[in-house]
GROMACS .gro file of N, CA and C in nm:
model
  549
    1UNK      N    1   0.474  -3.821  -1.956
    1UNK     CA    2   0.541  -3.733  -1.842
    1UNK      C    3   0.535  -3.597  -1.837
    2UNK      N    4   0.531  -3.528  -1.950
    2UNK     CA    5   0.536  -3.398  -1.938
    2UNK      C    6   0.355  -3.327  -1.912
    3UNK      N    7   0.275  -3.431  -1.927
    3UNK     CA    8   0.140  -3.390  -1.899
    3UNK      C    9   0.119  -3.412  -1.733
    4UNK      N   10   0.192  -3.508  -1.682
    4UNK     CA   11   0.183  -3.526  -1.549
    4UNK      C   12   0.236  -3.424  -1.455
    5UNK      N   13   0.390  -3.377  -1.538
    5UNK     CA   14   0.409  -3.254  -1.468
    5UNK      C   15   0.381  -3.122  -1.439
    6UNK      N   16   0.292  -3.123  -1.559
    6UNK     CA   17   0.216  -2.979  -1.577
    6UNK      C   18   0.075  -3.018  -1.487
    7UNK      N   19   0.048  -3.108  -1.458
    7UNK     CA   20  -0.084  -3.154  -1.397
    7UNK      C   21  -0.054  -3.130  -1.198
    8UNK      N   22   0.075  -3.206  -1.217
    8UNK     CA   23   0.127  -3.148  -1.089
    8UNK      C   24   0.170  -2.994  -1.059
    9UNK      N   25   0.217  -2.974  -1.142
    9UNK     CA   26   0.251  -2.788  -1.103
    9UNK      C   27   0.133  -2.734  -1.116
   10UNK      N   28   0.023  -2.756  -1.194
   10UNK     CA   29  -0.160  -2.677  -1.171
   10UNK      C   30  -0.180  -2.707  -1.014
   11UNK      N   31  -0.166  -2.850  -1.005
   11UNK     CA   32  -0.202  -2.874  -0.845
   11UNK      C   33  -0.114  -2.792  -0.729
   12UNK      N   34  -0.001  -2.790  -0.762
   12UNK     CA   35   0.086  -2.732  -0.633
   12UNK      C   36   0.046  -2.560  -0.671
   13UNK      N   37   0.010  -2.501  -0.764
   13UNK     CA   38  -0.009  -2.365  -0.774
   13UNK      C   39  -0.166  -2.316  -0.750
   14UNK      N   40  -0.257  -2.429  -0.767
   14UNK     CA   41  -0.362  -2.418  -0.707
   14UNK      C   42  -0.391  -2.419  -0.525
   15UNK      N   43  -0.300  -2.476  -0.488
   15UNK     CA   44  -0.335  -2.526  -0.357
   15UNK      C   45  -0.218  -2.379  -0.282
   16UNK      N   46  -0.118  -2.377  -0.356
   16UNK     CA   47  -0.050  -2.211  -0.304
   16UNK      C   48  -0.133  -2.112  -0.310
   17UNK      N   49  -0.220  -2.122  -0.442
   17UNK     CA   50  -0.318  -2.013  -0.425
   17UNK      C   51  -0.474  -2.013  -0.343
   18UNK      N   52  -0.488  -2.150  -0.298
   18UNK     CA   53  -0.581  -2.150  -0.186
   18UNK      C   54  -0.554  -2.103  -0.049
   19UNK      N   55  -0.413  -2.155  -0.026
   19UNK     CA   56  -0.330  -2.133   0.100
   19UNK      C   57  -0.328  -1.989   0.129
   20UNK      N   58  -0.278  -1.883   0.012
   20UNK     CA   59  -0.291  -1.780   0.017
   20UNK      C   60  -0.428  -1.707   0.100
   21UNK      N   61  -0.545  -1.756  -0.005
   21UNK     CA   62  -0.638  -1.691   0.013
   21UNK      C   63  -0.706  -1.699   0.181
   22UNK      N   64  -0.661  -1.853   0.174
   22UNK     CA   65  -0.732  -1.911   0.352
   22UNK      C   66  -0.633  -1.822   0.440
   23UNK      N   67  -0.491  -1.809   0.442
   23UNK     CA   68  -0.424  -1.758   0.520
   23UNK      C   69  -0.462  -1.555   0.543
   24UNK      N   70  -0.483  -1.541   0.413
   24UNK     CA   71  -0.516  -1.392   0.437
   24UNK      C   72  -0.619  -1.359   0.512
   25UNK      N   73  -0.748  -1.436   0.492
   25UNK     CA   74  -0.852  -1.453   0.582
   25UNK      C   75  -0.843  -1.494   0.691
   26UNK      N   76  -0.737  -1.584   0.748
   26UNK     CA   77  -0.713  -1.617   0.918
   26UNK      C   78  -0.643  -1.490   0.967
   27UNK      N   79  -0.571  -1.417   0.880
   27UNK     CA   80  -0.480  -1.326   0.952
   27UNK      C   81  -0.578  -1.173   0.974
   28UNK      N   82  -0.678  -1.187   0.880
   28UNK     CA   83  -0.810  -1.062   0.898
   28UNK      C   84  -0.865  -1.039   1.031
   29UNK      N   85  -0.913  -1.150   1.109
   29UNK     CA   86  -0.989  -1.200   1.203
   29UNK      C   87  -0.931  -1.132   1.300
   30UNK      N   88  -0.803  -1.178   1.339
   30UNK     CA   89  -0.728  -1.107   1.474
   30UNK      C   90  -0.683  -0.963   1.409
   31UNK      N   91  -0.633  -0.943   1.290
   31UNK     CA   92  -0.633  -0.803   1.290
   31UNK      C   93  -0.731  -0.716   1.297
   32UNK      N   94  -0.860  -0.776   1.256
   32UNK     CA   95  -0.938  -0.618   1.267
   32UNK      C   96  -1.009  -0.655   1.399
   33UNK      N   97  -0.951  -0.746   1.503
   33UNK     CA   98  -0.985  -0.711   1.673
   33UNK      C   99  -0.921  -0.598   1.711
   34UNK      N  100  -0.778  -0.619   1.676
   34UNK     CA  101  -0.684  -0.502   1.720
   34UNK      C  102  -0.730  -0.385   1.669
   35UNK      N  103  -0.765  -0.353   1.564
   35UNK     CA  104  -0.803  -0.215   1.524
   35UNK      C  105  -0.955  -0.174   1.564
   36UNK      N  106  -1.030  -0.268   1.589
   36UNK     CA  107  -1.151  -0.240   1.677
   36UNK      C  108  -1.103  -0.197   1.808
   37UNK      N  109  -1.057  -0.244   1.882
   37UNK     CA  110  -1.006  -0.260   2.006
   37UNK      C  111  -0.935  -0.103   2.024
   38UNK      N  112  -0.833  -0.104   1.913
   38UNK     CA  113  -0.780   0.032   1.928
   38UNK      C  114  -0.881   0.159   1.912
   39UNK      N  115  -0.975   0.132   1.812
   39UNK     CA  116  -1.099   0.244   1.792
   39UNK      C  117  -1.132   0.263   1.951
   40UNK      N  118  -1.149   0.185   1.972
   40UNK     CA  119  -1.245   0.193   2.127
   40UNK      C  120  -1.173   0.252   2.248
   41UNK      N  121  -1.062   0.207   2.236
   41UNK     CA  122  -0.968   0.346   2.307
   41UNK      C  123  -0.948   0.425   2.288
   42UNK      N  124  -0.943   0.453   2.184
   42UNK     CA  125  -0.945   0.604   2.132
   42UNK      C  126  -1.101   0.713   2.128
   43UNK      N  127  -1.168   0.634   2.159
   43UNK     CA  128  -1.266   0.709   2.168
   43UNK      C  129  -1.354   0.724   2.296
   44UNK      N  130  -1.244   0.638   2.394
   44UNK     CA  131  -1.299   0.614   2.538
   44UNK      C  132  -1.301   0.742   2.585
   45UNK      N  133  -1.423   0.818   2.594
   45UNK     CA  134  -1.478   0.941   2.663
   45UNK      C  135  -1.456   0.937   2.855
   46UNK      N  136  -1.514   0.827   2.900
   46UNK     CA  137  -1.497   0.816   3.010
   46UNK      C  138  -1.372   0.791   3.107
   47UNK      N  139  -1.267   0.736   3.031
   47UNK     CA  140  -1.121   0.709   3.058
   47UNK      C  141  -1.016   0.745   2.995
   48UNK      N  142  -1.009   0.881   2.907
   48UNK     CA  143  -0.942   0.882   2.813
   48UNK      C  144  -0.785   0.895   2.833
   49UNK      N  145  -0.727   0.852   2.739
   49UNK     CA  146  -0.590   0.811   2.772
   49UNK      C  147  -0.512   0.981   2.722
   50UNK      N  148  -0.380   0.942   2.792
   50UNK     CA  149  -0.324   1.068   2.806
   50UNK      C  150  -0.233   1.098   2.628
   51UNK      N  151  -0.196   1.193   2.607
   51UNK     CA  152  -0.138   1.224   2.477
   51UNK      C  153  -0.026   1.134   2.400
   52UNK      N  154   0.020   1.115   2.536
   52UNK     CA  155   0.163   0.995   2.515
   52UNK      C  156   0.083   0.869   2.454
   53UNK      N  157   0.002   0.815   2.545
   53UNK     CA  158  -0.070   0.691   2.502
   53UNK      C  159  -0.136   0.699   2.359
   54UNK      N  160  -0.201   0.843   2.369
   54UNK     CA  161  -0.283   0.853   2.247
   54UNK      C  162  -0.213   0.837   2.093
   55UNK      N  163  -0.067   0.898   2.094
   55UNK     CA  164   0.012   0.907   2.019
   55UNK      C  165   0.061   0.730   1.994
   56UNK      N  166   0.104   0.702   2.093
   56UNK     CA  167   0.149   0.542   2.075
   56UNK      C  168   0.005   0.462   2.016
   57UNK      N  169  -0.105   0.513   2.082
   57UNK     CA  170  -0.238   0.405   1.970
   57UNK      C  171  -0.263   0.443   1.832
   58UNK      N  172  -0.226   0.589   1.828
   58UNK     CA  173  -0.259   0.613   1.678
   58UNK      C  174  -0.143   0.523   1.576
   59UNK      N  175  -0.012   0.512   1.677
   59UNK     CA  176   0.058   0.436   1.563
   59UNK      C  177   0.040   0.288   1.555
   60UNK      N  178  -0.053   0.251   1.654
   60UNK     CA  179  -0.062   0.086   1.652
   60UNK      C  180  -0.171   0.070   1.523
   61UNK      N  181  -0.283   0.178   1.541
   61UNK     CA  182  -0.368   0.197   1.454
   61UNK      C  183  -0.343   0.214   1.300
   62UNK      N  184  -0.250   0.275   1.271
   62UNK     CA  185  -0.183   0.318   1.138
   62UNK      C  186  -0.124   0.200   1.111
   63UNK      N  187  -0.036   0.129   1.169
   63UNK     CA  188   0.058   0.013   1.153
   63UNK      C  189  -0.049  -0.085   1.104
   64UNK      N  190  -0.161  -0.096   1.199
   64UNK     CA  191  -0.229  -0.202   1.160
   64UNK      C  192  -0.314  -0.206   1.024
   65UNK      N  193  -0.352  -0.056   1.033
   65UNK     CA  194  -0.414  -0.051   0.876
   65UNK      C  195  -0.344  -0.068   0.758
   66UNK      N  196  -0.195  -0.028   0.778
   66UNK     CA  197  -0.084  -0.083   0.674
   66UNK      C  198  -0.065  -0.232   0.639
   67UNK      N  199  -0.085  -0.316   0.769
   67UNK     CA  200  -0.071  -0.470   0.770
   67UNK      C  201  -0.223  -0.494   0.683
   68UNK      N  202  -0.307  -0.456   0.739
   68UNK     CA  203  -0.428  -0.469   0.641
   68UNK      C  204  -0.421  -0.447   0.492
   69UNK      N  205  -0.381  -0.334   0.454
   69UNK     CA  206  -0.365  -0.318   0.304
   69UNK      C  207  -0.254  -0.433   0.265
   70UNK      N  208  -0.167  -0.472   0.369
   70UNK     CA  209  -0.048  -0.580   0.264
   70UNK      C  210  -0.145  -0.688   0.256
   71UNK      N  211  -0.201  -0.746   0.368
   71UNK     CA  212  -0.311  -0.849   0.363
   71UNK      C  213  -0.392  -0.839   0.219
   72UNK      N  214  -0.468  -0.723   0.218
   72UNK     CA  215  -0.585  -0.725   0.075
   72UNK      C  216  -0.447  -0.781  -0.056
   73UNK      N  217  -0.354  -0.717  -0.032
   73UNK     CA  218  -0.235  -0.713  -0.178
   73UNK      C  219  -0.225  -0.860  -0.164
   74UNK      N  220  -0.221  -0.953  -0.083
   74UNK     CA  221  -0.185  -1.086  -0.098
   74UNK      C  222  -0.330  -1.147  -0.134
   75UNK      N  223  -0.437  -1.103  -0.094
   75UNK     CA  224  -0.567  -1.155  -0.131
   75UNK      C  225  -0.579  -1.126  -0.307
   76UNK      N  226  -0.537  -0.973  -0.313
   76UNK     CA  227  -0.539  -0.943  -0.465
   76UNK      C  228  -0.460  -1.069  -0.546
   77UNK      N  229  -0.389  -1.097  -0.524
   77UNK     CA  230  -0.274  -1.194  -0.552
   77UNK      C  231  -0.327  -1.313  -0.636
   78UNK      N  232  -0.390  -1.374  -0.484
   78UNK     CA  233  -0.463  -1.492  -0.502
   78UNK      C  234  -0.563  -1.486  -0.577
   79UNK      N  235  -0.635  -1.341  -0.619
   79UNK     CA  236  -0.733  -1.379  -0.672
   79UNK      C  237  -0.692  -1.342  -0.842
   80UNK      N  238  -0.594  -1.292  -0.877
   80UNK     CA  239  -0.507  -1.253  -0.981
   80UNK      C  240  -0.445  -1.410  -1.016
   81UNK      N  241  -0.399  -1.467  -0.958
   81UNK     CA  242  -0.360  -1.631  -0.971
   81UNK      C  243  -0.488  -1.717  -1.004
   82UNK      N  244  -0.585  -1.710  -0.942
   82UNK     CA  245  -0.725  -1.761  -0.983
   82UNK      C  246  -0.798  -1.731  -1.076
   83UNK      N  247  -0.750  -1.589  -1.169
   83UNK     CA  248  -0.834  -1.539  -1.283
   83UNK      C  249  -0.911  -1.478  -1.220
   84UNK      N  250  -0.944  -1.444  -1.096
   84UNK     CA  251  -1.071  -1.374  -1.050
   84UNK      C  252  -1.053  -1.245  -1.018
   85UNK      N  253  -0.973  -1.118  -1.101
   85UNK     CA  254  -0.988  -1.012  -1.051
   85UNK      C  255  -1.059  -0.902  -1.106
   86UNK      N  256  -1.095  -0.845  -1.045
   86UNK     CA  257  -1.171  -0.745  -1.075
   86UNK      C  258  -1.150  -0.596  -1.096
   87UNK      N  259  -1.184  -0.545  -1.189
   87UNK     CA  260  -1.133  -0.429  -1.174
   87UNK      C  261  -1.240  -0.286  -1.190
   88UNK      N  262  -1.255  -0.191  -1.143
   88UNK     CA  263  -1.361  -0.104  -1.115
   88UNK      C  264  -1.311   0.030  -1.122
   89UNK      N  265  -1.308   0.039  -1.265
   89UNK     CA  266  -1.265   0.207  -1.309
   89UNK      C  267  -1.364   0.321  -1.281
   90UNK      N  268  -1.327   0.451  -1.258
   90UNK     CA  269  -1.399   0.532  -1.208
   90UNK      C  270  -1.317   0.679  -1.193
   91UNK      N  271  -1.373   0.811  -1.221
   91UNK     CA  272  -1.309   0.901  -1.203
   91UNK      C  273  -1.216   0.910  -1.068
   92UNK      N  274  -1.059   0.962  -1.052
   92UNK     CA  275  -1.005   0.959  -0.968
   92UNK      C  276  -0.930   1.124  -0.945
   93UNK      N  277  -0.907   1.160  -0.822
   93UNK     CA  278  -0.865   1.270  -0.847
   93UNK      C  279  -0.674   1.202  -0.766
   94UNK      N  280  -0.583   1.245  -0.881
   94UNK     CA  281  -0.470   1.195  -0.817
   94UNK      C  282  -0.432   1.238  -0.728
   95UNK      N  283  -0.420   1.418  -0.694
   95UNK     CA  284  -0.379   1.446  -0.542
   95UNK      C  285  -0.430   1.386  -0.446
   96UNK      N  286  -0.558   1.339  -0.460
   96UNK     CA  287  -0.615   1.283  -0.299
   96UNK      C  288  -0.547   1.164  -0.281
   97UNK      N  289  -0.537   1.084  -0.399
   97UNK     CA  290  -0.459   0.930  -0.386
   97UNK      C  291  -0.315   0.991  -0.329
   98UNK      N  292  -0.282   1.060  -0.410
   98UNK     CA  293  -0.102   1.096  -0.353
   98UNK      C  294  -0.116   1.142  -0.205
   99UNK      N  295  -0.199   1.197  -0.175
   99UNK     CA  296  -0.223   1.222  -0.005
   99UNK      C  297  -0.208   1.100   0.089
  100UNK      N  298  -0.330   1.026   0.016
  100UNK     CA  299  -0.330   0.896   0.106
  100UNK      C  300  -0.198   0.823   0.115
  101UNK      N  301  -0.144   0.806   0.018
  101UNK     CA  302  -0.008   0.733  -0.049
  101UNK      C  303   0.085   0.748   0.074
  102UNK      N  304   0.093   0.949   0.103
  102UNK     CA  305   0.227   1.003   0.121
  102UNK      C  306   0.170   0.953   0.273
  103UNK      N  307   0.040   0.954   0.306
  103UNK     CA  308   0.019   0.946   0.451
  103UNK      C  309   0.076   0.794   0.537
  104UNK      N  310  -0.018   0.724   0.407
  104UNK     CA  311   0.010   0.577   0.455
  104UNK      C  312   0.189   0.536   0.473
  105UNK      N  313   0.272   0.611   0.391
  105UNK     CA  314   0.406   0.546   0.393
  105UNK      C  315   0.486   0.696   0.481
  106UNK      N  316   0.457   0.757   0.524
  106UNK     CA  317   0.515   0.821   0.608
  106UNK      C  318   0.591   0.742   0.725
  107UNK      N  319   0.492   0.675   0.770
  107UNK     CA  320   0.576   0.597   0.926
  107UNK      C  321   0.728   0.518   0.891
  108UNK      N  322   0.675   0.448   0.758
  108UNK     CA  323   0.813   0.389   0.729
  108UNK      C  324   0.901   0.455   0.677
  109UNK      N  325   0.856   0.591   0.623
  109UNK     CA  326   0.971   0.651   0.576
  109UNK      C  327   1.082   0.725   0.668
  110UNK      N  328   0.967   0.779   0.797
  110UNK     CA  329   1.032   0.838   0.914
  110UNK      C  330   1.122   0.734   0.984
  111UNK      N  331   1.102   0.609   0.986
  111UNK     CA  332   1.198   0.500   1.053
  111UNK      C  333   1.314   0.498   0.988
  112UNK      N  334   1.292   0.487   0.842
  112UNK     CA  335   1.438   0.497   0.773
  112UNK      C  336   1.522   0.622   0.748
  113UNK      N  337   1.454   0.758   0.802
  113UNK     CA  338   1.505   0.928   0.817
  113UNK      C  339   1.520   0.913   0.680
  114UNK      N  340   1.356   0.928   0.587
  114UNK     CA  341   1.353   0.948   0.436
  114UNK      C  342   1.245   1.026   0.448
  115UNK      N  343   1.252   1.165   0.374
  115UNK     CA  344   1.151   1.256   0.356
  115UNK      C  345   1.047   1.217   0.228
  116UNK      N  346   0.927   1.232   0.263
  116UNK     CA  347   0.856   1.173   0.149
  116UNK      C  348   0.748   1.319   0.089
  117UNK      N  349   0.780   1.365  -0.003
  117UNK     CA  350   0.703   1.467  -0.050
  117UNK      C  351   0.639   1.469  -0.193
  118UNK      N  352   0.549   1.549  -0.209
  118UNK     CA  353   0.434   1.555  -0.332
  118UNK      C  354   0.512   1.679  -0.422
  119UNK      N  355   0.561   1.664  -0.519
  119UNK     CA  356   0.589   1.831  -0.610
  119UNK      C  357   0.424   1.885  -0.621
  120UNK      N  358   0.440   2.012  -0.658
  120UNK     CA  359   0.302   2.051  -0.664
  120UNK      C  360   0.268   2.008  -0.787
  121UNK      N  361   0.115   1.964  -0.772
  121UNK     CA  362   0.034   1.928  -0.889
  121UNK      C  363   0.005   2.068  -0.980
  122UNK      N  364   0.044   2.027  -1.143
  122UNK     CA  365  -0.034   2.128  -1.220
  122UNK      C  366  -0.137   2.157  -1.193
  123UNK      N  367  -0.153   2.288  -1.172
  123UNK     CA  368  -0.308   2.311  -1.182
  123UNK      C  369  -0.423   2.277  -1.277
  124UNK      N  370  -0.512   2.246  -1.264
  124UNK     CA  371  -0.632   2.204  -1.362
  124UNK      C  372  -0.583   2.068  -1.424
  125UNK      N  373  -0.532   1.998  -1.296
  125UNK     CA  374  -0.505   1.829  -1.350
  125UNK      C  375  -0.614   1.791  -1.369
  126UNK      N  376  -0.665   1.729  -1.474
  126UNK     CA  377  -0.808   1.633  -1.447
  126UNK      C  378  -0.787   1.503  -1.358
  127UNK      N  379  -0.921   1.456  -1.338
  127UNK     CA  380  -0.895   1.343  -1.302
  127UNK      C  381  -0.893   1.226  -1.402
  128UNK      N  382  -0.823   1.148  -1.360
  128UNK     CA  383  -0.802   1.014  -1.431
  128UNK      C  384  -0.915   0.889  -1.400
  129UNK      N  385  -0.933   0.857  -1.512
  129UNK     CA  386  -1.032   0.701  -1.535
  129UNK      C  387  -0.947   0.593  -1.483
  130UNK      N  388  -0.964   0.523  -1.395
  130UNK     CA  389  -0.876   0.433  -1.319
  130UNK      C  390  -0.938   0.396  -1.191
  131UNK      N  391  -0.909   0.237  -1.190
  131UNK     CA  392  -0.946   0.134  -1.056
  131UNK      C  393  -0.859   0.251  -0.941
  132UNK      N  394  -0.921   0.300  -0.852
  132UNK     CA  395  -0.866   0.403  -0.755
  132UNK      C  396  -0.806   0.293  -0.673
  133UNK      N  397  -0.843   0.190  -0.618
  133UNK     CA  398  -0.760   0.078  -0.511
  133UNK      C  399  -0.643   0.052  -0.596
  134UNK      N  400  -0.655   0.020  -0.729
  134UNK     CA  401  -0.536  -0.012  -0.803
  134UNK      C  402  -0.432   0.059  -0.828
  135UNK      N  403  -0.487   0.186  -0.845
  135UNK     CA  404  -0.407   0.285  -0.878
  135UNK      C  405  -0.293   0.341  -0.761
  136UNK      N  406  -0.372   0.343  -0.658
  136UNK     CA  407  -0.318   0.307  -0.502
  136UNK      C  408  -0.205   0.248  -0.461
  137UNK      N  409  -0.247   0.089  -0.485
  137UNK     CA  410  -0.155  -0.002  -0.440
  137UNK      C  411  -0.019   0.018  -0.549
  138UNK      N  412  -0.015   0.054  -0.704
  138UNK     CA  413   0.078   0.113  -0.757
  138UNK      C  414   0.196   0.159  -0.699
  139UNK      N  415   0.099   0.293  -0.661
  139UNK     CA  416   0.188   0.410  -0.589
  139UNK      C  417   0.249   0.371  -0.485
  140UNK      N  418   0.178   0.308  -0.387
  140UNK     CA  419   0.264   0.232  -0.269
  140UNK      C  420   0.346   0.142  -0.294
  141UNK      N  421   0.351   0.062  -0.409
  141UNK     CA  422   0.444  -0.013  -0.438
  141UNK      C  423   0.600   0.087  -0.492
  142UNK      N  424   0.536   0.140  -0.572
  142UNK     CA  425   0.672   0.214  -0.598
  142UNK      C  426   0.731   0.330  -0.510
  143UNK      N  427   0.627   0.372  -0.425
  143UNK     CA  428   0.697   0.453  -0.299
  143UNK      C  429   0.758   0.385  -0.156
  144UNK      N  430   0.711   0.253  -0.157
  144UNK     CA  431   0.773   0.174  -0.074
  144UNK      C  432   0.923   0.130  -0.113
  145UNK      N  433   0.935   0.073  -0.251
  145UNK     CA  434   1.019   0.079  -0.315
  145UNK      C  435   1.146   0.186  -0.289
  146UNK      N  436   1.111   0.332  -0.335
  146UNK     CA  437   1.164   0.417  -0.309
  146UNK      C  438   1.251   0.441  -0.200
  147UNK      N  439   1.142   0.385  -0.114
  147UNK     CA  440   1.212   0.431   0.076
  147UNK      C  441   1.288   0.295   0.091
  148UNK      N  442   1.275   0.192   0.063
  148UNK     CA  443   1.339   0.059   0.093
  148UNK      C  444   1.475   0.064   0.012
  149UNK      N  445   1.464   0.120  -0.107
  149UNK     CA  446   1.619   0.090  -0.156
  149UNK      C  447   1.686   0.283  -0.123
  150UNK      N  448   1.667   0.354  -0.060
  150UNK     CA  449   1.719   0.447  -0.031
  150UNK      C  450   1.836   0.504   0.054
  151UNK      N  451   1.817   0.580   0.080
  151UNK     CA  452   1.961   0.595   0.198
  151UNK      C  453   1.910   0.689   0.333
  152UNK      N  454   1.979   0.701   0.456
  152UNK     CA  455   1.899   0.759   0.554
  152UNK      C  456   1.948   0.894   0.547
  153UNK      N  457   1.816   0.983   0.542
  153UNK     CA  458   1.851   1.094   0.524
  153UNK      C  459   1.821   1.163   0.382
  154UNK      N  460   1.725   1.071   0.286
  154UNK     CA  461   1.713   1.056   0.165
  154UNK      C  462   1.558   1.128   0.158
  155UNK      N  463   1.509   1.099   0.032
  155UNK     CA  464   1.396   1.223  -0.024
  155UNK      C  465   1.303   1.085  -0.133
  156UNK      N  466   1.208   1.094  -0.106
  156UNK     CA  467   1.123   1.036  -0.246
  156UNK      C  468   1.017   1.108  -0.260
  157UNK      N  469   1.012   1.154  -0.424
  157UNK     CA  470   0.943   1.258  -0.468
  157UNK      C  471   0.837   1.212  -0.548
  158UNK      N  472   0.695   1.215  -0.543
  158UNK     CA  473   0.600   1.187  -0.638
  158UNK      C  474   0.586   1.315  -0.732
  159UNK      N  475   0.587   1.274  -0.837
  159UNK     CA  476   0.546   1.430  -0.951
  159UNK      C  477   0.488   1.369  -1.056
  160UNK      N  478   0.356   1.517  -1.062
  160UNK     CA  479   0.259   1.469  -1.177
  160UNK      C  480   0.306   1.537  -1.275
  161UNK      N  481   0.299   1.520  -1.397
  161UNK     CA  482   0.279   1.586  -1.523
  161UNK      C  483   0.182   1.553  -1.625
  162UNK      N  484   0.189   1.642  -1.739
  162UNK     CA  485   0.094   1.638  -1.833
  162UNK      C  486   0.160   1.657  -1.946
  163UNK      N  487   0.225   1.521  -1.988
  163UNK     CA  488   0.319   1.518  -2.141
  163UNK      C  489   0.218   1.525  -2.236
  164UNK      N  490   0.122   1.507  -2.279
  164UNK     CA  491   0.035   1.515  -2.406
  164UNK      C  492  -0.114   1.552  -2.342
  165UNK      N  493  -0.155   1.616  -2.435
  165UNK     CA  494  -0.345   1.579  -2.432
  165UNK      C  495  -0.370   1.459  -2.383
  166UNK      N  496  -0.468   1.442  -2.283
  166UNK     CA  497  -0.511   1.309  -2.269
  166UNK      C  498  -0.438   1.228  -2.188
  167UNK      N  499  -0.332   1.255  -2.145
  167UNK     CA  500  -0.252   1.151  -2.099
  167UNK      C  501  -0.171   1.229  -1.973
  168UNK      N  502  -0.157   1.155  -1.834
  168UNK     CA  503  -0.126   1.197  -1.702
  168UNK      C  504   0.008   1.127  -1.676
  169UNK      N  505   0.128   1.188  -1.597
  169UNK     CA  506   0.229   1.087  -1.567
  169UNK      C  507   0.252   1.110  -1.450
  170UNK      N  508   0.254   1.005  -1.349
  170UNK     CA  509   0.267   1.011  -1.189
  170UNK      C  510   0.463   0.955  -1.215
  171UNK      N  511   0.550   1.020  -1.155
  171UNK     CA  512   0.666   0.982  -1.177
  171UNK      C  513   0.695   0.966  -0.983
  172UNK      N  514   0.764   0.882  -0.973
  172UNK     CA  515   0.840   0.862  -0.858
  172UNK      C  516   1.020   0.856  -0.878
  173UNK      N  517   1.050   0.957  -0.807
  173UNK     CA  518   1.213   0.971  -0.768
  173UNK      C  519   1.239   0.991  -0.652
  174UNK      N  520   1.390   0.897  -0.627
  174UNK     CA  521   1.447   0.878  -0.465
  174UNK      C  522   1.576   0.907  -0.470
  175UNK      N  523   1.630   0.978  -0.370
  175UNK     CA  524   1.805   0.955  -0.341
  175UNK      C  525   1.842   0.879  -0.346
  176UNK      N  526   1.817   0.740  -0.364
  176UNK     CA  527   1.919   0.602  -0.343
  176UNK      C  528   1.981   0.613  -0.434
  177UNK      N  529   2.108   0.520  -0.409
  177UNK     CA  530   2.229   0.465  -0.486
  177UNK      C  531   2.182   0.423  -0.616
  178UNK      N  532   2.082   0.386  -0.669
  178UNK     CA  533   2.047   0.358  -0.811
  178UNK      C  534   2.082   0.205  -0.796
  179UNK      N  535   2.070   0.160  -0.952
  179UNK     CA  536   2.119   0.046  -1.002
  179UNK      C  537   2.251   0.063  -1.035
  180UNK      N  538   2.363   0.000  -1.030
  180UNK     CA  539   2.465  -0.014  -1.109
  180UNK      C  540   2.442  -0.001  -1.234
  181UNK      N  541   2.544   0.083  -1.353
  181UNK     CA  542   2.517   0.037  -1.469
  181UNK      C  543   2.534  -0.076  -1.529
  182UNK      N  544   2.598  -0.159  -1.484
  182UNK     CA  545   2.620  -0.321  -1.548
  182UNK      C  546   2.511  -0.363  -1.533
  183UNK      N  547   2.439  -0.352  -1.436
  183UNK     CA  548   2.305  -0.427  -1.401
  183UNK      C  549   2.204  -0.403  -1.506
   0.00000   0.00000   0.00000
């Protein structure tokens, strides 16, 4: 019975992983079309859009890019579950990644009336050796949670420090209510 239950659970898990991968690919196709048409409208020199419409179109494109990142995260999850995860370490400039993360999070933060800031990075901070995409995903997840569990008028701060030689720390702090001490 135990072997049958395990085989059934493994089959269900494999079906879920296949569904995630398939669905993610199916969502990418129309989203890429939306983003493509948004780019065409932004670049139309013959019939340029008004500033107001350009701003709205920029918001559509930015939100579409965010959705594309979420879909990529789902694909990554499917790859992890299938045991097909790849990591490509390379030298990564932390301030550059933080700027990208901040730019991506700002729309969500603005809707929640939350300010996102990056504390001054210590001068001479060396690049880290990491998978840039995975590193950005980690920071996005922490930043998203800091926004999600914050309060209106709150703040999210990314801070870089060098606690020891050869080590670098990136911390994310927010002004949310936090977790109750009994939890």
